[in-house]
Tab-separated table of C-alpha atoms and ligand atoms in Angstrom:
chain	number	residue	atom	x	y	z
A	1335	UNK	CA	125.759	183.734	101.682
A	1336	UNK	CA	127.223	184.215	98.203
A	1337	UNK	CA	126.764	187.519	96.380
A	1338	UNK	CA	123.915	187.926	93.917
A	1339	UNK	CA	124.776	188.641	90.280
A	1340	UNK	CA	123.464	192.195	90.694
A	1341	UNK	CA	125.673	192.775	93.741
A	1342	UNK	CA	128.617	191.600	91.657
A	1343	UNK	CA	127.609	193.858	88.738
A	1344	UNK	CA	127.256	196.874	91.043
A	1345	UNK	CA	130.865	196.417	92.202
A	1346	UNK	CA	132.039	197.427	88.708
A	1347	UNK	CA	130.283	200.759	89.169
A	1348	UNK	CA	131.828	201.270	92.602
A	1349	UNK	CA	135.327	200.587	91.192
A	1350	UNK	CA	134.861	203.138	88.389
A	1351	UNK	CA	133.366	205.925	90.538
A	1352	UNK	CA	136.733	206.482	92.225
A	1353	UNK	CA	138.199	207.537	88.848
A	1354	UNK	CA	135.445	209.885	87.583
A	1355	UNK	CA	134.316	213.307	88.668
A	1356	UNK	CA	130.635	212.500	89.162
A	1357	UNK	CA	127.969	213.868	91.515
A	1358	UNK	CA	126.349	211.841	94.306
A	1359	UNK	CA	122.999	212.480	92.597
A	1360	UNK	CA	124.225	210.923	89.367
A	1361	UNK	CA	125.488	207.862	91.227
A	1362	UNK	CA	122.095	207.507	92.955
A	1363	UNK	CA	120.383	207.560	89.512
A	1364	UNK	CA	122.448	204.569	88.416
A	1365	UNK	CA	122.056	202.346	91.469
A	1366	UNK	CA	118.604	200.920	90.729
A	1367	UNK	CA	116.512	199.977	87.670
A	1368	UNK	CA	113.935	202.424	86.311
A	1369	UNK	CA	111.258	199.732	86.029
A	1370	UNK	CA	111.005	195.950	86.380
A	1371	UNK	CA	108.214	193.721	85.149
A	1372	UNK	CA	107.488	190.068	85.901
A	1373	UNK	CA	104.767	188.347	83.907
A	1374	UNK	CA	103.098	184.936	83.794
A	1375	UNK	CA	102.726	183.514	80.301
A	1376	UNK	CA	100.147	180.743	79.884
A	1377	UNK	CA	100.977	178.511	76.918
A	1378	UNK	CA	98.754	175.797	75.461
A	1379	UNK	CA	101.054	172.809	74.889
A	1380	UNK	CA	100.707	170.424	71.937
A	1381	UNK	CA	99.218	167.726	74.194
A	1382	UNK	CA	96.385	170.057	75.222
A	1383	UNK	CA	97.744	170.870	78.699
A	1384	UNK	CA	98.417	174.433	79.897
A	1385	UNK	CA	101.842	175.484	81.171
A	1386	UNK	CA	102.549	178.858	82.753
A	1387	UNK	CA	106.041	180.316	82.226
A	1388	UNK	CA	107.644	183.221	84.085
A	1389	UNK	CA	108.869	186.129	81.958
A	1390	UNK	CA	110.824	189.262	82.881
A	1391	UNK	CA	111.743	192.621	81.386
A	1392	UNK	CA	113.874	195.236	83.171
A	1393	UNK	CA	114.406	198.774	81.863
A	1394	UNK	CA	117.461	199.802	83.811
A	1395	UNK	CA	118.157	203.349	82.702
A	1396	UNK	CA	116.990	205.628	79.867
A	1397	UNK	CA	119.157	208.711	80.441
A	1398	UNK	CA	120.763	208.452	76.992
A	1399	UNK	CA	117.763	207.210	75.004
A	1400	UNK	CA	115.179	204.421	74.766
A	1401	UNK	CA	116.259	201.329	76.640
A	1402	UNK	CA	117.750	198.458	74.624
A	1403	UNK	CA	118.674	194.837	75.254
A	1404	UNK	CA	118.069	191.237	74.266
A	1405	UNK	CA	115.635	188.524	75.359
A	1406	UNK	CA	117.005	185.291	76.792
A	1407	UNK	CA	115.238	181.901	76.879
A	1408	UNK	CA	116.971	179.736	79.487
A	1409	UNK	CA	115.848	177.653	82.483
A	1410	UNK	CA	117.984	179.740	84.884
A	1411	UNK	CA	116.514	183.134	83.897
A	1412	UNK	CA	115.362	185.088	86.975
A	1413	UNK	CA	114.845	188.710	88.016
A	1414	UNK	CA	118.329	189.110	89.500
A	1415	UNK	CA	119.968	187.918	86.276
A	1416	UNK	CA	117.756	190.077	84.030
A	1417	UNK	CA	118.395	193.145	86.220
A	1418	UNK	CA	122.164	192.564	86.038
A	1419	UNK	CA	122.062	192.090	82.263
A	1420	UNK	CA	120.020	195.331	81.955
A	1421	UNK	CA	122.615	197.130	84.122
A	1422	UNK	CA	125.406	195.910	81.822
A	1423	UNK	CA	123.431	197.066	78.754
A	1424	UNK	CA	123.238	200.593	80.211
A	1425	UNK	CA	127.027	200.807	80.493
A	1426	UNK	CA	127.623	198.978	77.199
A	1427	UNK	CA	125.461	201.381	75.167
A	1428	UNK	CA	127.163	204.378	76.816
A	1429	UNK	CA	130.654	202.859	76.368
A	1430	UNK	CA	130.196	202.689	72.584
A	1431	UNK	CA	128.195	205.935	72.425
A	1432	UNK	CA	124.833	204.569	71.256
A	1433	UNK	CA	121.800	206.805	71.907
A	1434	UNK	CA	120.231	204.104	74.063
A	1435	UNK	CA	119.809	203.170	77.689
A	1436	UNK	CA	119.926	199.595	78.954
A	1437	UNK	CA	117.302	196.868	79.312
A	1438	UNK	CA	117.035	193.082	79.184
A	1439	UNK	CA	114.356	190.428	79.162
A	1440	UNK	CA	113.957	186.716	79.479
A	1441	UNK	CA	111.760	183.713	80.041
A	1442	UNK	CA	112.579	180.857	82.401
A	1443	UNK	CA	112.271	177.964	79.945
A	1444	UNK	CA	114.361	175.294	78.272
A	1445	UNK	CA	113.393	175.967	74.631
A	1446	UNK	CA	114.919	172.651	73.542
A	1447	UNK	CA	112.053	170.903	75.364
A	1448	UNK	CA	109.384	172.735	73.317
A	1449	UNK	CA	108.044	171.927	69.855
A	1450	UNK	CA	108.300	174.666	67.225
A	1451	UNK	CA	104.616	175.572	67.681
A	1452	UNK	CA	104.928	175.681	71.479
A	1453	UNK	CA	107.963	177.937	71.102
A	1454	UNK	CA	106.013	180.241	68.784
A	1455	UNK	CA	103.086	180.428	71.224
A	1456	UNK	CA	105.480	181.204	74.093
A	1457	UNK	CA	107.295	183.924	72.084
A	1458	UNK	CA	104.011	185.576	71.091
A	1459	UNK	CA	102.659	185.195	74.650
A	1460	UNK	CA	105.733	186.902	76.110
A	1461	UNK	CA	105.344	189.903	73.775
A	1462	UNK	CA	101.645	190.059	74.516
A	1463	UNK	CA	102.430	190.221	78.222
A	1464	UNK	CA	105.073	192.980	77.940
A	1465	UNK	CA	103.575	194.947	74.987
A	1466	UNK	CA	102.784	198.039	77.091
A	1467	UNK	CA	106.334	198.102	78.462
A	1468	UNK	CA	108.179	198.225	75.093
A	1469	UNK	CA	108.128	200.278	71.865
A	1470	UNK	CA	110.425	201.910	69.300
A	1471	UNK	CA	110.833	205.076	71.427
A	1472	UNK	CA	110.624	203.354	74.796
A	1473	UNK	CA	112.328	199.973	75.003
A	1474	UNK	CA	113.584	197.891	72.087
A	1475	UNK	CA	114.213	194.138	72.613
A	1476	UNK	CA	116.539	191.951	70.481
A	1477	UNK	CA	117.921	188.362	70.490
A	1478	UNK	CA	120.155	186.924	73.220
A	1479	UNK	CA	120.820	183.380	74.479
A	1480	UNK	CA	118.608	180.802	72.718
A	1481	UNK	CA	116.572	183.375	70.825
A	1482	UNK	CA	117.153	184.044	67.130
A	1483	UNK	CA	115.748	185.774	64.037
A	1484	UNK	CA	112.876	183.259	63.719
A	1485	UNK	CA	111.731	183.899	67.297
A	1486	UNK	CA	112.166	187.663	66.872
A	1487	UNK	CA	110.074	187.410	63.665
A	1488	UNK	CA	107.151	185.915	65.644
A	1489	UNK	CA	107.617	188.572	68.307
A	1490	UNK	CA	107.596	191.587	65.969
A	1491	UNK	CA	104.604	190.130	64.125
A	1492	UNK	CA	102.749	189.788	67.445
A	1493	UNK	CA	103.690	193.316	68.506
A	1494	UNK	CA	102.552	194.764	65.154
A	1495	UNK	CA	99.247	192.841	65.429
A	1496	UNK	CA	98.644	194.320	68.893
A	1497	UNK	CA	99.398	197.859	67.636
A	1498	UNK	CA	97.362	197.284	64.433
A	1499	UNK	CA	100.216	198.650	62.291
A	1500	UNK	CA	103.695	197.566	61.211
A	1501	UNK	CA	106.229	198.583	63.874
A	1502	UNK	CA	109.570	197.228	62.599
A	1503	UNK	CA	111.692	199.522	64.815
A	1504	UNK	CA	110.161	198.100	68.021
A	1505	UNK	CA	112.388	194.981	68.070
A	1506	UNK	CA	115.742	194.357	66.338
A	1507	UNK	CA	117.375	191.149	65.152
A	1508	UNK	CA	114.450	190.505	62.813
A	1509	UNK	CA	114.594	188.282	59.707
A	1510	UNK	CA	115.753	190.317	56.668
A	1511	UNK	CA	112.305	189.910	55.076
A	1512	UNK	CA	110.730	191.733	58.041
A	1513	UNK	CA	113.141	194.687	58.112
A	1514	UNK	CA	116.189	193.066	59.715
A	1515	UNK	CA	119.675	194.378	59.021
A	1516	UNK	CA	122.346	192.617	57.046
A	1517	UNK	CA	125.175	191.677	59.380
A	1518	UNK	CA	123.128	191.549	62.636
A	1519	UNK	CA	123.548	187.793	63.095
A	1520	UNK	CA	127.347	187.927	62.967
A	1521	UNK	CA	127.591	191.421	64.542
A	1522	UNK	CA	128.622	190.472	68.087
A	1523	UNK	CA	131.380	188.195	66.810
A	1524	UNK	CA	132.515	190.703	64.171
A	1525	UNK	CA	132.531	193.547	66.721
A	1526	UNK	CA	134.700	191.439	69.032
A	1527	UNK	CA	136.965	190.618	66.099
A	1528	UNK	CA	137.480	194.330	65.302
A	1529	UNK	CA	138.244	195.059	68.968
A	1530	UNK	CA	140.750	192.175	69.182
A	1531	UNK	CA	142.433	193.244	65.935
A	1532	UNK	CA	142.751	196.801	67.290
A	1533	UNK	CA	144.344	195.557	70.504
A	1534	UNK	CA	146.754	192.990	69.023
A	1535	UNK	CA	149.503	195.456	67.978
A	1536	UNK	CA	149.121	197.345	71.270
A	1537	UNK	CA	149.731	194.071	73.113
A	1538	UNK	CA	152.692	193.246	70.876
A	1539	UNK	CA	150.949	190.146	69.522
A	1540	UNK	CA	151.067	188.604	66.051
A	1541	UNK	CA	147.873	186.847	64.974
A	1542	UNK	CA	149.798	184.090	63.155
A	1543	UNK	CA	151.490	183.143	66.442
A	1544	UNK	CA	148.331	183.383	68.539
A	1545	UNK	CA	146.333	180.460	69.923
A	1546	UNK	CA	142.694	180.833	70.937
A	1547	UNK	CA	140.120	178.826	72.917
A	1548	UNK	CA	136.411	179.672	72.661
A	1549	UNK	CA	133.857	178.556	75.279
A	1550	UNK	CA	130.313	178.518	73.824
A	1551	UNK	CA	129.537	177.704	70.209
A	1552	UNK	CA	126.232	179.507	69.640
A	1553	UNK	CA	125.524	182.704	67.728
A	1554	UNK	CA	128.496	184.665	69.030
A	1555	UNK	CA	130.949	181.818	69.695
A	1556	UNK	CA	130.731	180.504	66.118
A	1557	UNK	CA	131.059	183.997	64.616
A	1558	UNK	CA	134.205	184.892	66.569
A	1559	UNK	CA	135.833	181.472	66.079
A	1560	UNK	CA	135.154	181.702	62.346
A	1561	UNK	CA	136.393	185.298	62.005
A	1562	UNK	CA	139.591	184.588	63.954
A	1563	UNK	CA	140.251	181.310	62.103
A	1564	UNK	CA	139.838	183.019	58.719
A	1565	UNK	CA	142.201	185.831	59.763
A	1566	UNK	CA	145.000	183.375	60.619
A	1567	UNK	CA	144.650	182.909	64.397
A	1568	UNK	CA	144.993	179.271	65.542
A	1569	UNK	CA	141.686	178.341	67.202
A	1570	UNK	CA	142.712	175.229	69.138
A	1571	UNK	CA	139.594	174.567	71.242
A	1572	UNK	CA	135.848	175.168	71.191
A	1573	UNK	CA	133.062	173.908	73.431
A	1574	UNK	CA	129.315	174.019	73.926
A	1575	UNK	CA	127.110	172.971	76.852
A	1576	UNK	CA	127.919	169.290	76.114
A	1577	UNK	CA	131.714	169.653	76.203
A	1578	UNK	CA	134.533	170.586	73.887
A	1579	UNK	CA	137.298	169.547	71.516
A	1580	UNK	CA	140.944	170.486	71.457
A	1581	UNK	CA	143.499	170.111	68.645
A	1582	UNK	CA	146.976	171.549	69.183
A	1583	UNK	CA	147.498	172.248	65.473
A	1584	UNK	CA	144.197	174.163	65.184
A	1585	UNK	CA	140.580	173.282	64.400
A	1586	UNK	CA	138.786	173.567	61.076
A	1587	UNK	CA	136.031	175.932	62.216
A	1588	UNK	CA	133.908	175.969	58.990
A	1589	UNK	CA	133.627	172.134	59.136
A	1590	UNK	CA	132.639	172.275	62.798
A	1591	UNK	CA	129.958	174.879	62.051
A	1592	UNK	CA	128.620	172.701	59.193
A	1593	UNK	CA	128.471	169.626	61.425
A	1594	UNK	CA	126.903	171.496	64.294
A	1595	UNK	CA	124.168	172.766	61.938
A	1596	UNK	CA	123.371	169.304	60.586
A	1597	UNK	CA	123.916	167.077	63.641
A	1598	UNK	CA	123.785	169.580	66.567
A	1599	UNK	CA	126.940	167.820	67.774
A	1600	UNK	CA	130.161	169.483	66.695
A	1601	UNK	CA	132.355	166.833	68.281
A	1602	UNK	CA	131.202	164.537	65.463
A	1603	UNK	CA	133.313	166.412	62.954
A	1604	UNK	CA	136.466	164.868	64.314
A	1605	UNK	CA	134.917	161.533	65.149
A	1606	UNK	CA	133.124	160.870	61.852
A	1607	UNK	CA	134.276	163.146	59.051
A	1608	UNK	CA	136.719	161.365	56.779
A	1609	UNK	CA	138.578	164.569	55.891
A	1610	UNK	CA	138.944	165.820	59.415
A	1611	UNK	CA	139.394	162.553	61.280
A	1612	UNK	CA	143.097	162.617	60.427
A	1613	UNK	CA	143.499	165.600	62.738
A	1614	UNK	CA	144.819	164.603	66.135
A	1615	UNK	CA	142.377	165.876	68.714
A	1616	UNK	CA	140.983	165.196	72.139
A	1617	UNK	CA	137.598	165.800	73.728
A	1618	UNK	CA	137.704	168.063	76.767
A	1619	UNK	CA	135.256	169.342	79.360
A	1620	UNK	CA	134.180	172.964	79.578
A	1621	UNK	CA	136.201	173.406	82.738
A	1622	UNK	CA	139.320	171.998	81.009
A	1623	UNK	CA	138.873	174.392	78.104
A	1624	UNK	CA	139.028	177.354	80.468
A	1625	UNK	CA	142.358	176.115	81.850
A	1626	UNK	CA	144.140	175.585	78.512
A	1627	UNK	CA	147.548	177.125	77.952
A	1628	UNK	CA	146.515	179.508	75.141
A	1629	UNK	CA	147.200	183.137	74.310
A	1630	UNK	CA	143.548	184.175	74.148
A	1631	UNK	CA	140.609	182.707	76.044
A	1632	UNK	CA	137.143	183.754	74.882
A	1633	UNK	CA	134.215	182.923	77.163
A	1634	UNK	CA	131.172	183.163	74.851
A	1635	UNK	CA	128.515	181.215	76.795
A	1636	UNK	CA	127.080	182.392	80.113
A	1637	UNK	CA	127.966	184.440	83.195
A	1638	UNK	CA	130.030	183.266	86.208
A	1639	UNK	CA	132.347	180.905	84.324
A	1640	UNK	CA	135.622	182.211	85.789
A	1641	UNK	CA	135.285	182.613	89.546
A	1642	UNK	CA	137.532	182.594	92.624
A	1643	UNK	CA	137.372	178.779	92.399
A	1644	UNK	CA	139.155	178.431	89.037
A	1645	UNK	CA	140.869	181.818	88.479
A	1646	UNK	CA	144.140	180.510	89.896
A	1647	UNK	CA	144.168	177.765	87.249
A	1648	UNK	CA	143.619	179.960	84.180
A	1649	UNK	CA	146.709	179.867	81.948
A	1650	UNK	CA	145.628	182.157	79.084
A	1651	UNK	CA	147.480	185.473	78.698
A	1652	UNK	CA	144.386	187.443	77.730
A	1653	UNK	CA	140.656	186.979	78.276
A	1654	UNK	CA	138.211	188.614	75.878
A	1655	UNK	CA	134.696	188.497	77.340
A	1656	UNK	CA	132.087	187.965	74.656
A	1657	UNK	CA	129.550	186.497	77.068
A	1658	UNK	CA	128.001	188.948	79.506
A	1659	UNK	CA	129.540	188.666	82.958
A	1660	UNK	CA	131.684	185.520	82.519
A	1661	UNK	CA	134.359	186.695	84.997
A	1662	UNK	CA	133.288	187.533	88.568
A	1663	UNK	CA	134.784	190.504	90.477
A	1664	UNK	CA	136.674	188.182	92.846
A	1665	UNK	CA	138.143	186.328	89.847
A	1666	UNK	CA	139.099	189.696	88.316
A	1667	UNK	CA	141.230	190.479	91.354
A	1668	UNK	CA	143.007	187.099	91.187
A	1669	UNK	CA	143.613	187.378	87.431
A	1670	UNK	CA	144.978	190.913	87.794
A	1671	UNK	CA	147.413	189.735	90.476
A	1672	UNK	CA	148.535	186.966	88.129
A	1673	UNK	CA	149.076	189.392	85.217
A	1674	UNK	CA	146.217	188.034	83.101
A	1675	UNK	CA	144.523	190.915	81.328
A	1676	UNK	CA	140.724	190.887	80.932
A	1677	UNK	CA	139.011	192.829	78.130
A	1678	UNK	CA	135.473	193.509	79.340
A	1679	UNK	CA	132.085	192.428	78.002
A	1680	UNK	CA	130.670	195.968	77.843
A	1681	UNK	CA	133.243	196.758	75.151
A	1682	UNK	CA	134.050	193.413	73.524
A	1683	UNK	CA	130.472	192.214	72.894
A	1684	UNK	CA	129.050	195.649	71.993
A	1685	UNK	CA	128.986	194.838	68.253
A	1686	UNK	CA	125.568	193.141	68.557
A	1687	UNK	CA	123.772	196.123	70.020
A	1688	UNK	CA	125.671	198.446	67.674
A	1689	UNK	CA	124.231	196.697	64.621
A	1690	UNK	CA	120.846	196.556	66.386
A	1691	UNK	CA	121.108	200.344	66.529
A	1692	UNK	CA	121.889	200.366	62.787
A	1693	UNK	CA	118.803	198.185	62.213
A	1694	UNK	CA	116.634	200.605	64.226
A	1695	UNK	CA	118.030	203.552	62.208
A	1696	UNK	CA	117.353	201.725	58.911
A	1697	UNK	CA	113.781	200.874	60.001
A	1698	UNK	CA	113.084	204.483	60.926
A	1699	UNK	CA	114.632	206.000	57.790
A	1700	UNK	CA	113.338	203.335	55.396
A	1701	UNK	CA	116.765	203.286	53.760
A	1702	UNK	CA	118.599	199.942	53.907
A	1703	UNK	CA	122.369	199.524	53.934
A	1704	UNK	CA	124.641	196.977	52.243
A	1705	UNK	CA	126.600	194.466	54.329
A	1706	UNK	CA	129.772	196.407	53.486
A	1707	UNK	CA	128.249	199.623	54.874
A	1708	UNK	CA	127.094	197.886	58.062
A	1709	UNK	CA	130.473	196.277	58.692
A	1710	UNK	CA	132.416	199.457	57.839
A	1711	UNK	CA	130.376	201.466	60.364
A	1712	UNK	CA	130.666	198.678	62.956
A	1713	UNK	CA	134.428	198.550	62.480
A	1714	UNK	CA	134.783	202.316	62.792
A	1715	UNK	CA	132.833	202.367	66.051
A	1716	UNK	CA	134.591	199.359	67.620
A	1717	UNK	CA	138.077	200.611	66.685
A	1718	UNK	CA	137.381	204.168	67.977
A	1719	UNK	CA	135.866	203.135	71.294
A	1720	UNK	CA	138.469	200.413	71.900
A	1721	UNK	CA	141.269	202.938	71.420
A	1722	UNK	CA	139.588	205.497	73.690
A	1723	UNK	CA	139.181	202.930	76.468
A	1724	UNK	CA	142.763	201.729	75.996
A	1725	UNK	CA	143.988	205.328	76.367
A	1726	UNK	CA	141.971	205.825	79.579
A	1727	UNK	CA	143.450	202.596	80.972
A	1728	UNK	CA	146.997	203.728	80.131
A	1729	UNK	CA	146.522	207.271	81.403
A	1730	UNK	CA	144.913	206.324	84.716
A	1731	UNK	CA	146.840	203.045	85.110
A	1732	UNK	CA	143.632	201.085	85.616
A	1733	UNK	CA	142.272	197.835	84.186
A	1734	UNK	CA	140.491	197.823	80.818
A	1735	UNK	CA	137.273	196.927	82.663
A	1736	UNK	CA	137.449	199.921	84.992
A	1737	UNK	CA	138.463	202.127	82.041
A	1738	UNK	CA	135.406	200.980	80.064
A	1739	UNK	CA	133.152	201.840	83.030
A	1740	UNK	CA	134.899	205.212	83.455
A	1741	UNK	CA	134.313	205.931	79.744
A	1742	UNK	CA	130.617	204.965	79.999
A	1743	UNK	CA	130.108	206.724	83.322
A	1744	UNK	CA	131.504	209.986	81.939
A	1745	UNK	CA	128.903	209.905	79.140
A	1746	UNK	CA	126.090	208.946	81.540
A	1747	UNK	CA	127.115	211.709	83.919
A	1748	UNK	CA	127.022	214.247	81.050
A	1749	UNK	CA	123.468	213.120	80.259
A	1750	UNK	CA	122.453	213.529	83.908
A	1751	UNK	CA	124.001	217.032	84.095
A	1752	UNK	CA	122.349	218.069	80.836
A	1753	UNK	CA	118.949	217.255	82.306
A	1754	UNK	CA	119.350	218.883	85.707
B	942	NAI	N1	123.353	187.194	70.633
B	942	NAI	C1	123.858	188.413	70.777
B	942	NAI	O1	123.705	189.269	69.912
B	942	NAI	C2	124.679	188.750	71.976
B	942	NAI	C3	125.010	187.814	72.922
B	942	NAI	N2	125.820	188.160	73.972
B	942	NAI	C4	126.167	187.219	74.999
B	942	NAI	O2	126.934	186.153	74.448
B	942	NAI	C5	126.700	184.947	75.184
B	942	NAI	C6	126.250	183.849	74.225
B	942	NAI	O3	125.102	184.300	73.530
B	942	NAI	P1	124.602	183.626	72.170
B	942	NAI	O4	125.746	183.112	71.405
B	942	NAI	O5	123.672	184.593	71.545
B	942	NAI	O6	123.743	182.419	72.727
B	942	NAI	P2	123.424	181.022	72.015
B	942	NAI	O7	122.238	180.490	72.702
B	942	NAI	O8	123.373	181.204	70.543
B	942	NAI	O9	124.710	180.148	72.363
B	942	NAI	C7	125.132	179.857	73.651
B	942	NAI	C8	126.171	178.761	73.546
B	942	NAI	O10	126.744	178.534	74.826
B	942	NAI	C9	126.763	177.125	75.054
B	942	NAI	N3	126.786	176.907	76.493
B	942	NAI	C10	125.821	177.029	77.386
B	942	NAI	N4	126.281	176.732	78.613
B	942	NAI	C11	127.602	176.436	78.458
B	942	NAI	C12	128.659	176.072	79.331
B	942	NAI	N5	128.461	175.958	80.633
B	942	NAI	N6	129.863	175.876	78.800
B	942	NAI	C13	130.076	175.997	77.477
B	942	NAI	N7	129.144	176.340	76.622
B	942	NAI	C14	127.924	176.555	77.106
B	942	NAI	C15	125.558	176.597	74.346
B	942	NAI	O11	125.654	175.209	74.107
B	942	NAI	C16	125.618	177.429	73.069
B	942	NAI	O12	126.559	176.852	72.187
B	942	NAI	C17	125.674	185.318	76.257
B	942	NAI	O13	126.338	185.697	77.432
B	942	NAI	C18	124.976	186.529	75.647
B	942	NAI	O14	124.351	187.350	76.613
B	942	NAI	C19	126.345	189.416	74.079
B	942	NAI	C20	126.060	190.374	73.167
B	942	NAI	C21	125.130	190.150	72.086
B	943	AKG	O1	121.070	193.829	70.146
B	943	AKG	C1	120.629	194.268	71.182
B	943	AKG	O2	119.828	195.185	71.264
B	943	AKG	C2	121.041	193.698	72.524
B	943	AKG	C3	122.098	192.650	72.491
B	943	AKG	C4	122.312	192.145	73.887
B	943	AKG	O3	121.384	191.654	74.505
B	943	AKG	C5	123.611	192.278	74.521
B	943	AKG	O4	124.457	193.027	74.037
B	943	AKG	O5	123.832	191.635	75.566
């Protein structure tokens, strides 16, 4: 039988434990979630029928502060996935020194099949069902796959209605008009950009000679492709769930984003746009994109994309994980043997939760920051933590993934010791 996602996630902890001085008691505290909730959400559909959806929220660990993590709407959401994502959030928040523990939530649904009003009723119904489990000092949700500021706006409105007062700090990723932070939407991509820029000189790379392929063209995939393209990297391939495009000379990312927004089909930019159609390009599958001969491969879609089945065919020099869990532990081992370096999700995609933290701080203080302030603080945090993890990796001669877990585990262990 194949390993569950949580069994795979737990292996990362086991690998790191060998390199940290940590008590057995502390390890025990990190092996299981603090609390898990499964709820049924009845939703009245537009045609008058009733559909019941399954929702989940897992608070993995609150040793360093209230638990924090996004909400995913996807047909494949299940308890094992949510638990694994909550586990990763625990280590991510510790790795970048946020005063938060880890959590995650989700609903098993294909939101593309719902009307806007059905989606609103589902979003409000989910919050209604988990309202006693969350709160600004307890557990603070945020957006993740197929959730966005509009959905979070309905959710925070529902939560505030239940509490009979405005509670902006209870959920982050809100619309600006409801207390959201400038820079939250692009934060995960920008955070990854700052980490990549910090690592480039250490890897002896020059951005003007660097080719990039990005799998996933949603919130985080578009932001990283855009940031890298603007900085002079050659983004040669992007894909979404329907497939991808490749152009050796580089893609025009702003045009693709514009087309995707208006047609939902980014491939159209090269098939229909008179300006861009002169660019030589080919359509490729998602699997082909992963195997391209590029300098940097960025999985920015879902977990389990690079496994033991395709790891031997990866030709990129470096993999920067913006998705959570895109490379499995068995693929890690194959990639390491082949000299392909992986920069882990719990560092590379930490920009989103970092700006969520900034949003929470702004909500609680009532003082709102400019975009420049948000991005300056995000940059400072990403650069500092990236360098610390790099130094651990060099010193202990371990992978960047294990180093990131060692870094996080040291902070979690300090929190456990301080309480006992
Ligand atoms: N939104 C956020 O702030 C953060 C998101 N992440 C992670 O980043 C990843 C993407 O999240 P978002 O961009 O927010 O989601 P999204 O829903 O905005 O976009 C997901 C994208 O992936 C594409 N996709 C789905 N299956 C695919 C496949 N098999 N191959 C290629 N593309 C595929 C979709 O078409 C879409 O373009 C997830 O793993 C998420 O957990 C991590 C940190 C923060
Ligand atoms: O912004 C947040 O609180 C959580 C973002 C998230 O779900 C993630 O980093 O995977």
